[in-house]
Structures are given as structure tokens and as C-alpha cells.
CSV table of C-alpha atoms and ligand atoms in Angstrom, one decimal:
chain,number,residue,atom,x,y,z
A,484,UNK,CA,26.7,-15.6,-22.4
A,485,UNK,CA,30.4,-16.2,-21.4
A,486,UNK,CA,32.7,-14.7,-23.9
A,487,UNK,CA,35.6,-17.4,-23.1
A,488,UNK,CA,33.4,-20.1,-24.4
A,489,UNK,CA,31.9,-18.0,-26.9
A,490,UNK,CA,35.6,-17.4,-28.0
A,491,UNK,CA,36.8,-21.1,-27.1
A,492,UNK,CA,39.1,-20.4,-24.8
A,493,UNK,CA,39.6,-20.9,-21.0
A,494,UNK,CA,39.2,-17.8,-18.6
A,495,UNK,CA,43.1,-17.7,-18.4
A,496,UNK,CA,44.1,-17.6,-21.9
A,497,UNK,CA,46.7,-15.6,-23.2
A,498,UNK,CA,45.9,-12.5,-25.6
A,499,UNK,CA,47.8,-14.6,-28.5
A,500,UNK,CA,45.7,-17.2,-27.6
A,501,UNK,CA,42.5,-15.5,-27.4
A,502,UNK,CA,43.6,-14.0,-31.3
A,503,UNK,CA,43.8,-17.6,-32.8
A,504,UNK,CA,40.5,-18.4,-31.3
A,505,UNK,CA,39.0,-15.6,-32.8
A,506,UNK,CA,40.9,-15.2,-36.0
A,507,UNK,CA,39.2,-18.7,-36.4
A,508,UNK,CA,35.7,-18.1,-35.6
A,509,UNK,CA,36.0,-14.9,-37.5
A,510,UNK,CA,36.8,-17.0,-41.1
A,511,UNK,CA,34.0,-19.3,-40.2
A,512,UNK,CA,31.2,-17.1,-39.8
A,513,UNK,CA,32.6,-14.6,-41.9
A,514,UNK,CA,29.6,-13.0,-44.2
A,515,UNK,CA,31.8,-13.5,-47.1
A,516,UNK,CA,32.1,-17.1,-46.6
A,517,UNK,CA,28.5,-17.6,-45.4
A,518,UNK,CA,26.5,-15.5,-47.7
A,519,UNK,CA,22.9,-15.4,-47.1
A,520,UNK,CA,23.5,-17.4,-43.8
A,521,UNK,CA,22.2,-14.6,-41.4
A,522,UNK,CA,22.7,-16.7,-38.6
A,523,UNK,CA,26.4,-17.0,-39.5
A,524,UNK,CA,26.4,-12.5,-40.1
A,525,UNK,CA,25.0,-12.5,-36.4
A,526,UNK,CA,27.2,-15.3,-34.9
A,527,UNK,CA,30.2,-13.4,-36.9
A,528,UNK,CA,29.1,-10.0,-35.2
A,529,UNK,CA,29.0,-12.1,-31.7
A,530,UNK,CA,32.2,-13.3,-31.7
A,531,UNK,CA,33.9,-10.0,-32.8
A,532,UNK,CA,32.2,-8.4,-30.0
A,533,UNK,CA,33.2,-10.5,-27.3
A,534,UNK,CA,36.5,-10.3,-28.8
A,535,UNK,CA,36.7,-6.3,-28.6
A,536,UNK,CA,36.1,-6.8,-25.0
A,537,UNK,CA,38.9,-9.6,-23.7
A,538,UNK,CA,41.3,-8.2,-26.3
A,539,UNK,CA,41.2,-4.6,-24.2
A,540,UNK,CA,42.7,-5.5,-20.9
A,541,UNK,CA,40.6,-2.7,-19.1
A,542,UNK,CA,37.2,-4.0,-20.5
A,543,UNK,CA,38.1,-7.8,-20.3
A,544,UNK,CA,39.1,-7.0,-16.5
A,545,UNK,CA,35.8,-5.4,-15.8
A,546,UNK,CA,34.0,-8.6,-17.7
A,547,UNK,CA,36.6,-11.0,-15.5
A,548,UNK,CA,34.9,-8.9,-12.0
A,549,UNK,CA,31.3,-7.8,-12.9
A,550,UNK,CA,30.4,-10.0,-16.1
A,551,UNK,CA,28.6,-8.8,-19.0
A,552,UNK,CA,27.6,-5.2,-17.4
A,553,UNK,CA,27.1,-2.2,-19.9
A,554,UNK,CA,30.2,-0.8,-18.5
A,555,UNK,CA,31.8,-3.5,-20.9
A,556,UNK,CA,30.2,-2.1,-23.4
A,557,UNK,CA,31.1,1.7,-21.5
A,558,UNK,CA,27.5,2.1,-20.4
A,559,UNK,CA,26.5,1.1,-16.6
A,560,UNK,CA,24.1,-1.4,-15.0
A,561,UNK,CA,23.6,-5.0,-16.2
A,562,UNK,CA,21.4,-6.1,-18.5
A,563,UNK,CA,18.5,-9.2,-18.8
A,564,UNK,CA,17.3,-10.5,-22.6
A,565,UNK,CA,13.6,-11.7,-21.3
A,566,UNK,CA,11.4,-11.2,-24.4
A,567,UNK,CA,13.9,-9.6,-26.6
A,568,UNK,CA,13.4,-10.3,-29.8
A,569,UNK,CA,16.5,-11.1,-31.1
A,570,UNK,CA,16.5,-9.3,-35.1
A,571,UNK,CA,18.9,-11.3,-37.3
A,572,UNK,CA,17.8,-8.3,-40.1
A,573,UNK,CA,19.6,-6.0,-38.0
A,574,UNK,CA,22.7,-7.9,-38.5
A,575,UNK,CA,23.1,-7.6,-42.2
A,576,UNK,CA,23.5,-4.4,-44.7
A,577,UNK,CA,24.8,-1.3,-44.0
A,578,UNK,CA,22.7,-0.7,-40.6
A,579,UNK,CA,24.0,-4.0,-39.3
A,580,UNK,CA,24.8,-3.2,-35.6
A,581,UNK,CA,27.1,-3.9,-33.2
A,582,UNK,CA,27.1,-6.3,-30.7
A,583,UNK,CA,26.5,-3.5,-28.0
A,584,UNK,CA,24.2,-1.8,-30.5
A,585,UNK,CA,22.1,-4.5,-30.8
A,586,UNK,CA,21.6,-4.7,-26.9
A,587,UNK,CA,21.8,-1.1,-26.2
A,588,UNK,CA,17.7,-0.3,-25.5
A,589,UNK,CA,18.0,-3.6,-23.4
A,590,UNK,CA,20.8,-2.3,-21.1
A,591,UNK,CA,19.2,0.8,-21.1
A,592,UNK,CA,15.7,-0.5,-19.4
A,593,UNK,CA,17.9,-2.6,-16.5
A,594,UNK,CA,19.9,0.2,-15.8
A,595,UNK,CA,17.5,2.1,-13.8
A,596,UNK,CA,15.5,-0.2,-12.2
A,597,UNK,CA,18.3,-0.8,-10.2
A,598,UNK,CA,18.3,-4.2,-8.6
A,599,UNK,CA,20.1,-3.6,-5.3
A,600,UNK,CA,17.1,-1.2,-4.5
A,601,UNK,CA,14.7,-2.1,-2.0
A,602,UNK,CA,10.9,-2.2,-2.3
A,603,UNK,CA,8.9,-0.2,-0.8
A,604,UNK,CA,6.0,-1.8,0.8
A,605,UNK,CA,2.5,-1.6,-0.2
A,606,UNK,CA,0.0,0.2,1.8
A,607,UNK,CA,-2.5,-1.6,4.2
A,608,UNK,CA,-6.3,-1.4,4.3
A,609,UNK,CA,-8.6,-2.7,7.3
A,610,UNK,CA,-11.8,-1.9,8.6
A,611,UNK,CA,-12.2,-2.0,12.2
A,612,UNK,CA,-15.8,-2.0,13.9
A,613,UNK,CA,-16.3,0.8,17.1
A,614,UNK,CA,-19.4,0.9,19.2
A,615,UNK,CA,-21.1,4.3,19.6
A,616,UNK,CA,-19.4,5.6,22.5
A,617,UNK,CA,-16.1,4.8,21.7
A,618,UNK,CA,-16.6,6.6,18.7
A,619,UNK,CA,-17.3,9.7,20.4
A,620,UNK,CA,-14.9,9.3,23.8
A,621,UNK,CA,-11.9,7.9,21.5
A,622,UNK,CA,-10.4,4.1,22.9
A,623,UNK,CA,-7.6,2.5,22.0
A,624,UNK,CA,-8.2,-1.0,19.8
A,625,UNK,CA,-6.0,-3.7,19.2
A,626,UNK,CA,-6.3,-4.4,15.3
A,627,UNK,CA,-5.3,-7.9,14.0
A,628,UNK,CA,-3.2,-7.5,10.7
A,629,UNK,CA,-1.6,-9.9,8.6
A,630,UNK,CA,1.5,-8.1,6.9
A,631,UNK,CA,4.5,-8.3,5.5
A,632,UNK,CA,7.2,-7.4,8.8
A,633,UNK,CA,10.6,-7.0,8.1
A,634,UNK,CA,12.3,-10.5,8.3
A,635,UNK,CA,14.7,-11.1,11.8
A,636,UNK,CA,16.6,-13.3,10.2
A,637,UNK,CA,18.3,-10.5,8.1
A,638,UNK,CA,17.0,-7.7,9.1
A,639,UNK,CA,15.2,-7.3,6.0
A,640,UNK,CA,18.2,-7.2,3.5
A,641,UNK,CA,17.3,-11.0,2.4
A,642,UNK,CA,20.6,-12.3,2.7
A,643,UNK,CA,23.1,-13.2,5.4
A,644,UNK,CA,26.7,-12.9,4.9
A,645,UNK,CA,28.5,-16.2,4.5
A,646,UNK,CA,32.2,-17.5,4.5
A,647,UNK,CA,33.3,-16.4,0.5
A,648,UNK,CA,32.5,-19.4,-2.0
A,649,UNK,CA,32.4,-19.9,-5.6
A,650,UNK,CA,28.7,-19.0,-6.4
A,651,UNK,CA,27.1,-22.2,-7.0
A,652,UNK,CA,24.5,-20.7,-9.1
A,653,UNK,CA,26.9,-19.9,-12.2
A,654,UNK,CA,29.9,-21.6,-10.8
A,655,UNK,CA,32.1,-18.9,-10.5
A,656,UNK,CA,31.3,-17.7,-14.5
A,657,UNK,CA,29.1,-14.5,-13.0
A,658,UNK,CA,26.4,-15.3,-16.0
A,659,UNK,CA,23.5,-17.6,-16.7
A,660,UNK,CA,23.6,-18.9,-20.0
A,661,UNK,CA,20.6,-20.1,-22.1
A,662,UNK,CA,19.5,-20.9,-25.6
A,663,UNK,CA,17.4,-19.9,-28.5
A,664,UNK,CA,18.0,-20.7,-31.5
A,665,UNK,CA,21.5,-20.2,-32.9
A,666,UNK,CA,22.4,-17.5,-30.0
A,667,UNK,CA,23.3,-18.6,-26.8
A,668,UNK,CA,22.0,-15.6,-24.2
A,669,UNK,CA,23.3,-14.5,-21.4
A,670,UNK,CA,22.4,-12.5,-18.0
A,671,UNK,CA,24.3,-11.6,-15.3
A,672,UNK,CA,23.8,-13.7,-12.7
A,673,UNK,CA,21.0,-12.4,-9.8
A,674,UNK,CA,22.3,-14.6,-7.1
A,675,UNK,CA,25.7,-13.4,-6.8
A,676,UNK,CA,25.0,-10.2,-8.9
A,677,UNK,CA,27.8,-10.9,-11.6
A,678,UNK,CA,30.4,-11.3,-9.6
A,679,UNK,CA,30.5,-15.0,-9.4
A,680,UNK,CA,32.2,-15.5,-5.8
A,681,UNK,CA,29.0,-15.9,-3.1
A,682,UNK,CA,29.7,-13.8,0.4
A,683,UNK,CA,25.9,-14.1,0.9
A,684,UNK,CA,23.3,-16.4,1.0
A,685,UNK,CA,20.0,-15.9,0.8
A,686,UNK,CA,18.1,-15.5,4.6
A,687,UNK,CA,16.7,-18.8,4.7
A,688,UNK,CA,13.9,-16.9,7.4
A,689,UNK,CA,12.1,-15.1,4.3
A,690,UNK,CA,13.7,-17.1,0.8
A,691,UNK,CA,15.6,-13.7,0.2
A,692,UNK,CA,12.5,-11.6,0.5
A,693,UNK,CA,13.5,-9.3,4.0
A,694,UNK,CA,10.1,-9.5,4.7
A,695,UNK,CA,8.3,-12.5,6.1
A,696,UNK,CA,4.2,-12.9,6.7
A,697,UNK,CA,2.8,-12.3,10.4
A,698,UNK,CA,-0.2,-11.5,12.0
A,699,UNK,CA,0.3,-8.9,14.4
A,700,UNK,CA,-2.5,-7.2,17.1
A,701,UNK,CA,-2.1,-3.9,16.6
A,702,UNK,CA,-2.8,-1.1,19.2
A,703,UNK,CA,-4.6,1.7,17.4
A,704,UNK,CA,-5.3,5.2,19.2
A,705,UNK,CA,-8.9,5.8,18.0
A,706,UNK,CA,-9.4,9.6,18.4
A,707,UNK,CA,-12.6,11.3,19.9
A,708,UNK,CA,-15.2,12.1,17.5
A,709,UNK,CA,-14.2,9.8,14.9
A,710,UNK,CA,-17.4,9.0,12.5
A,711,UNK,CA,-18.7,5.5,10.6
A,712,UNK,CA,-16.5,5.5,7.3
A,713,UNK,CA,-13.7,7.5,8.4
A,714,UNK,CA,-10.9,6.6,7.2
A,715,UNK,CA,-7.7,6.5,9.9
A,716,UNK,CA,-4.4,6.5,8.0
A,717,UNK,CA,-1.1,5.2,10.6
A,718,UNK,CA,2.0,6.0,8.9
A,719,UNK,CA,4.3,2.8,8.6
A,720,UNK,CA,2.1,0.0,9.6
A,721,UNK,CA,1.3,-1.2,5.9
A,722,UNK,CA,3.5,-4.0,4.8
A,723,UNK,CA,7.2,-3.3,5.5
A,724,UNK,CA,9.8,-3.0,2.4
A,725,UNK,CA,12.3,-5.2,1.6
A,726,UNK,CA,15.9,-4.7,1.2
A,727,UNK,CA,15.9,-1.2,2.8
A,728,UNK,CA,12.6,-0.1,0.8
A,729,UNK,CA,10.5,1.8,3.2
A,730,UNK,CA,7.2,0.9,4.9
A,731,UNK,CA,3.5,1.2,3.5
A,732,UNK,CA,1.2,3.2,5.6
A,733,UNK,CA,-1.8,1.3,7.1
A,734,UNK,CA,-5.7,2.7,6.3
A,735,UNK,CA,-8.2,1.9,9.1
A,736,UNK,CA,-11.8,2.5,7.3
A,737,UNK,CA,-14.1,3.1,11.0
A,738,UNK,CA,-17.4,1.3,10.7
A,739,UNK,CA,-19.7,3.0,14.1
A,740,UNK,CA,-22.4,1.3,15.8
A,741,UNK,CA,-25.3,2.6,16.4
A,742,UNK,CA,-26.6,3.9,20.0
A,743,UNK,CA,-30.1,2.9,21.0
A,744,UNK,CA,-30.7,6.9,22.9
A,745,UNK,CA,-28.5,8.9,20.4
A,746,UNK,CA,-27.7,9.4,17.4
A,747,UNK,CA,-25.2,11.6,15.6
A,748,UNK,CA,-25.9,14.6,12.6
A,749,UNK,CA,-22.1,15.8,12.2
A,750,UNK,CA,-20.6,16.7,15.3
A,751,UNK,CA,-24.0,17.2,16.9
A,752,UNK,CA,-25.5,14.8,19.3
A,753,UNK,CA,-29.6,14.8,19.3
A,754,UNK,CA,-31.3,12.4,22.0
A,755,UNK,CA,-35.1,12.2,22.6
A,756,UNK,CA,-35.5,12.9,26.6
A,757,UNK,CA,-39.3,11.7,27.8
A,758,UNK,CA,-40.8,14.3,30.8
A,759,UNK,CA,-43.9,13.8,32.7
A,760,UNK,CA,-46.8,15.7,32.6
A,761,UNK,CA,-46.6,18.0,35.2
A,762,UNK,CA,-42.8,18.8,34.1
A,763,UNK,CA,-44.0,19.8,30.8
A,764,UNK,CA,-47.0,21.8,32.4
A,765,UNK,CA,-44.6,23.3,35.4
A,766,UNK,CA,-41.5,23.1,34.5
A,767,UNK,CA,-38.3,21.5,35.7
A,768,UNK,CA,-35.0,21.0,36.3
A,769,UNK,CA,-33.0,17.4,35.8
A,770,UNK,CA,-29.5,15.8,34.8
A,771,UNK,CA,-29.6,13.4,32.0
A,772,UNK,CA,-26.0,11.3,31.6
A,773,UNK,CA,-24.5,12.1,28.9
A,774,UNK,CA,-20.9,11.2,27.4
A,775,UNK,CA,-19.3,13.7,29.3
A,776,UNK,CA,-20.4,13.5,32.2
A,777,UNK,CA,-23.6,14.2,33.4
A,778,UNK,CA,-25.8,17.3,31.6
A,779,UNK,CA,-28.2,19.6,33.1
A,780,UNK,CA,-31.4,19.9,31.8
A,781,UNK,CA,-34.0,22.4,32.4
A,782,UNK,CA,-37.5,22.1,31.2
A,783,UNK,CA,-39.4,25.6,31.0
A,784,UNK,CA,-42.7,25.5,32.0
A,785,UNK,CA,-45.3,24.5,29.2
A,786,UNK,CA,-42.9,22.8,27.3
A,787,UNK,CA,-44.8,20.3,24.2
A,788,UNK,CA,-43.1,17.5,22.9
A,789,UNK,CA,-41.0,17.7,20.3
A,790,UNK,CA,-39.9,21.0,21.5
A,791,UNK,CA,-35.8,20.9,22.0
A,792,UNK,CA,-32.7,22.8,24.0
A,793,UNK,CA,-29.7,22.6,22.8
A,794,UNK,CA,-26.6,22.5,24.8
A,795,UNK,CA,-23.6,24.2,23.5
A,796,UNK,CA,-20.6,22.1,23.3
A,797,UNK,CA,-21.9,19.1,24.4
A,798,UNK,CA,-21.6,17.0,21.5
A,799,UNK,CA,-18.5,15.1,19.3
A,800,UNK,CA,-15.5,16.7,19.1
A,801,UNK,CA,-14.6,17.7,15.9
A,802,UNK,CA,-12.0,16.1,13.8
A,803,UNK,CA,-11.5,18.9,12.1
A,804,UNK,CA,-10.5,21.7,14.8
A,805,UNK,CA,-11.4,19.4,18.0
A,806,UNK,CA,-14.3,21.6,18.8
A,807,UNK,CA,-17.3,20.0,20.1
A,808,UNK,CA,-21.0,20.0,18.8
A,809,UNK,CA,-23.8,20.2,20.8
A,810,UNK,CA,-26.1,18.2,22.5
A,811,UNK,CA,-29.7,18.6,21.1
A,812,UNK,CA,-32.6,17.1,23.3
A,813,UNK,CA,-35.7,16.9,22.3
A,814,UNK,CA,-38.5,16.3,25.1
A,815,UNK,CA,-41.9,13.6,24.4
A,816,UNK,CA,-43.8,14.1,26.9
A,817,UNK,CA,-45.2,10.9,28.7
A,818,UNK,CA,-48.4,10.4,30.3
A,819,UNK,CA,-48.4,7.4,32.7
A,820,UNK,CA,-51.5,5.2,33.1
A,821,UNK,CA,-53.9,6.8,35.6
A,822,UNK,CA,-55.6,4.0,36.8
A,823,UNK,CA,-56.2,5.5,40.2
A,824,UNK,CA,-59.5,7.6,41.2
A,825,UNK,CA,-57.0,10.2,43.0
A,826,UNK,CA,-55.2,10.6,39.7
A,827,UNK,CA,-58.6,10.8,37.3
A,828,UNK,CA,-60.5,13.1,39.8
A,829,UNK,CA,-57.5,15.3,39.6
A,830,UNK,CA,-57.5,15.0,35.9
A,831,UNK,CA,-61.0,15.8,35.8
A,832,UNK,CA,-60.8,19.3,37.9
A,833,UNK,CA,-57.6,20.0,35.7
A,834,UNK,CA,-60.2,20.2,32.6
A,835,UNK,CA,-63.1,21.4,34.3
A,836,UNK,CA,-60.4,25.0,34.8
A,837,UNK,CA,-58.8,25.2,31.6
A,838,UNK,CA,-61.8,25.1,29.1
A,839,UNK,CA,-59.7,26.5,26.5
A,840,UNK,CA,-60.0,24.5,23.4
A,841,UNK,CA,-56.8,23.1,22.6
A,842,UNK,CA,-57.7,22.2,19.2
A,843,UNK,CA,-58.9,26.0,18.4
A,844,UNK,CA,-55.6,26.8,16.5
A,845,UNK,CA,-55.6,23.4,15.0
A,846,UNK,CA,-59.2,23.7,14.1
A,847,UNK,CA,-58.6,27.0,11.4
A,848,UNK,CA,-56.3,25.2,9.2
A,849,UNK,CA,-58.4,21.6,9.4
A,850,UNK,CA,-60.6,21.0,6.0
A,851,UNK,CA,-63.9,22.5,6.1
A,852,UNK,CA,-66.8,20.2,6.7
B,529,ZN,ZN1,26.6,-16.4,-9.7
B,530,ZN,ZN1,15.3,-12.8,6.0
């Protein structure tokens, strides 16, 4: 509300003059002359209010600069009536309040949120696909985001500074007025924060926001060893905050492909390696390629399938303490189709020397017939 045309008189008036105005008003919403008219007790209270405040020079000088900020009523911040309930009981009897009374809890709750603060911006979450072997070797992957940047246009403080005007908002008053009822409410006005003279207008790049929508690629530094669902956090890549708020962080959930040789059990690598015959039977020596480079393998002699060796180190480095796993192979051995007489005759005099049965062991544990 503006207390000038709450009193009736012009921002310039004169204390004499602002004392007739309000000597008037006074008589004619005076409770004695308006009994039972609560409307009239509150509008009465109103009027002395605002009066208390232009008849002190100090107080109606602050209210002349800032508008109706609780340091008019010797408090500090502004204040905002959205959804106050407005208690014309309050008003009457002996715990009728004052004028700053009645708005007291409302200046309260404005004066520390702080509107000049910035907002900080919220943190990001993406999921970003990796195949196998990147997950293990690390890469570096460019994520597309859409976020909130901070705005060029003002460098994220949502306005620009402008040639000083008369703020066209509340023309020049410093407060928005509206209605309800029989009380006229007021607010300091946000666009020129009670002041009334404009020396910025909003950035036109982001509507007063300091952040504007973009979609950015985003390199990412996927570290070795990373495993499906991890969850990579990058400090200050969620949506920037506005007006000097700080930055969210971005969260990168890893979804890992799967590899058609290996497969991962923590930091360990395990891969099924096939082996002829005669490697099982003799034994032998081999390099398999690996992620690493290549690894050498050594089959001892009458090695079965499923039988493993495991390589120390070998595996995913850890993401804990970057110490690797190990590679586990497992051999299968793999007979190829003798289809040649050579190859069957040789077969053949293979069995006809080891007559062993190899089901003998087998045999003791097998169901009784
Ligand atoms: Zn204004
Ligand atoms: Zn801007």
C-alpha cells in the first residue's frame, strides 16, 4: 500500500498537511464513532500507522527510498501479503494490534529468504551407455545434456544495467497495490526492489532468469574399470544457478555392454579359452589378446576342461584403490572333426595304449544297477 494515498496526501506534503489528513481519517474511522464497524477499527488502526511513519522524518525518509520495508517498522527485509489472512478480530479489544503487529510473522518469513540471493542450481542426472571395453580401458564420451547455462546476456545476474528511469512497474511509488476487501495491500515492488527508480532491466536473453536452456555435448573422462550402474558424479555440470547461486553437480548413471568372450565378476575378468586335444594332452604354451595387451597362456600337460589359471593383475582396475583383478581363463577343450583315415587310425592306436578306463572313478559314485 502507499501511505500518501492511504493518508490523502501527495508524496510532497508538508508535516502540517499530512496532520490534517490524518486528524480527518482518524475521526472517521474512529472506533468511537463507528462502533461495531470492525472494518472501520482496522481502517482506523491503518491510517494511524502509516501516519506514525511519515510523521517521523527518519522513518518517512526510509519509506520515501526503500518503501514499506520492516525497517519502517525497525525490523529489516521487505515483506509480501500472499495468503495472509487478514484478522479484523485482531483489531478490536484490548489485544488489538498494531499496524506493524499485525504484519510482524509476515515480515518475519520475507526477511530471510532474501530475495537478492541467487539459486543454486539443481543437480543433473543422465545415463550414458559404454561398451565393454571401454568400460574396462576408460574413453572419453561426449554426453548430450540439456541444462540450464548461465545466461551471456547478463552473465547470469538476470538483469542488465540501464540509463536510470522511473520504474514503470509501480511508477516511481516503490509498491504494488491490490485489493481485498476493505484493505488495500501492499508489497514492495520486485521489479525495482522498492526503490521505484529502474537502473536495470531485466536480461531480455533469459526473462530475468541468468540462466537460459541449452543442449550442450559434453566431454566426460570415463575412468578404467568403471562397472554397469555406476554412478559418475562431475562437480558443476548440473544446471547452473542464477543470480550468483552456484552450480548443481551432474550424475552420470554407467549402463555396460556386454562382451561376447568376457565377462566381468567385480574387478575379475573370466574368459573361456578353447585348446585342442593334443594341448590338453601335452601341454602348451600360447598368447591370448587380452585388454592389455596380449597375455601369456600356458597349458600344463593333461589339462580337462573346465580346469582354469588365473592371471594375477590382469583384470579391471579397481575403482576403489586402482588395483587390478585378474584374468581367469578357463580352458574347453575342442575336438575337431576327424574325418581323415590318418587322423582315426591315430585315434585308434591312441586307445588301443591307454586302456585305462576313464569312467572308473566316475563309475563308483554312478547308481547301482
Ligand atoms: Zn517499481
Ligand atoms: Zn540473462
Amino acid at each position: 500500500m502507499d501511505l500518501y494515498e492511504l493518508i490523502g496526501v501527495p508524496r510532497d506534503a508538508a508535516l502540517d498537511e499530512i496532520k490534517r489528513a490524518y486528524r480527518r481519517l482518524a475521526r472517521r474511522y474512529h472506533p468511537d464513532i463507528n462502533p461495531g464497524d470492525r472494518a472501520a477499527a482496522v481502517r482506523f488502526r491503518v491510517v494511524a500507522d502509516a501516519y506514525a511513519i511519515l510523521a517521523d522524518p527518519e522513518r518517512r525518509r526510509q519509506y520515501d527510498a526503500f518503501g514499506l520495508t520492516a525497517t519502517v517498522f525497525e525490523g529489516a527485509g521487505t515483506f509480501g501479503f500472499e495468503g495472509f489472512d487478514f484478522s479484523v478480530e485482531s483489531a478490536n479489544g484490548p489485544t488489538a494490534s498494531t499496524f506493524g503487529d499485525l504484519f510482524a510473522d509476515v515480515i518475519h518469513e520475507t526477511v530471510g529468504r532474501g530475495a537478492e540471493m541467487g539459486t543454486d542450481g539443481a543437480d543433473l542426472h543422465a545415463s550414458l551407455s559404454l561398451g565393454f571395453e571401454d568400460a574396462v580401458r576408460g574413453t572419453e564420451k561426449a554426453i548430450a545434456l540439456v541444462r540450464r547455462d548461465t545466461c551471456g546476456g547478463c552473465a547470469g545476474a538476470g538483469v542488465v544495467p540501464v540509463a536510470e528511469t522511473t520504474c514503470p512497474a509501480c511508477r516511481g511509488a516503490g509498491t504494488i497495490r491490490s485489493r481485498r476487501g476493505h484493505m488495500v495491500f501492499a508489497k514492495p515492488c520486485e521489479r525495482c526492489a522498492g526503490t521505484g527508480r529502474q537502473r536495470h532491466e531485466r536480461c531480455a536473453a533469459c526473462a530475468g532468469a541468468g540462466v537460459v536452456p541449452c543442449s550442450q555435448a559434453v566431454p566426460l573422462l570415463i575412468p578404467a574399470g568403471v562397472a554397469d550402474g555406476d554412478r559418475l558424479r562431475v562437480a558443476g555440470l548440473g544446471h547452473a544457478g542464477s543470480r550468483g547461486g552456484r552450480a548443481g553437480d551432474l550424475y552420470v548413471t554407467v549402463h555396460v555392454g556386454t562382451h561376447p568372450l568376457f565377462r566381468r565378476e567385480g574387478d575379475d575378468l573370466h574368459v573361456t579359452v578353447p585348446i585342442g586335444i593334443h594341448e590338453a594332452g601335452l601341454g602348451a604354451r600360447f598368447e591370448i589378446p587380452a585388454f592389455d595387451g596380449p597375455a601369456r597362456l600356458r597349458v600344463p600337460p593333461g589339462t580337462q576342461t573346465g580346469q582354469r589359471v588365473r592371471l594375477h593383475e590382469r583384470g579391471v582396475p579397481s575403482r576403489r584403490d586402482g588395483r587390478r583383478g585378474d584374468l581367469v581363463v578357463e580352458f574347453r577343450i575342442v575336438l575337431p572333426a576327424v574325418l581323415d583315415e590318418r587322423s582315426k587310425a591315430l585315434l585308434r592306436g591312441f586307445g588301443a595304449i591307454n586302456v585305462e578306463d576313464v569312467r572308473a572313478e566316475w563309475r563308483r559314485d554312478a547308481p547301482r544297477a
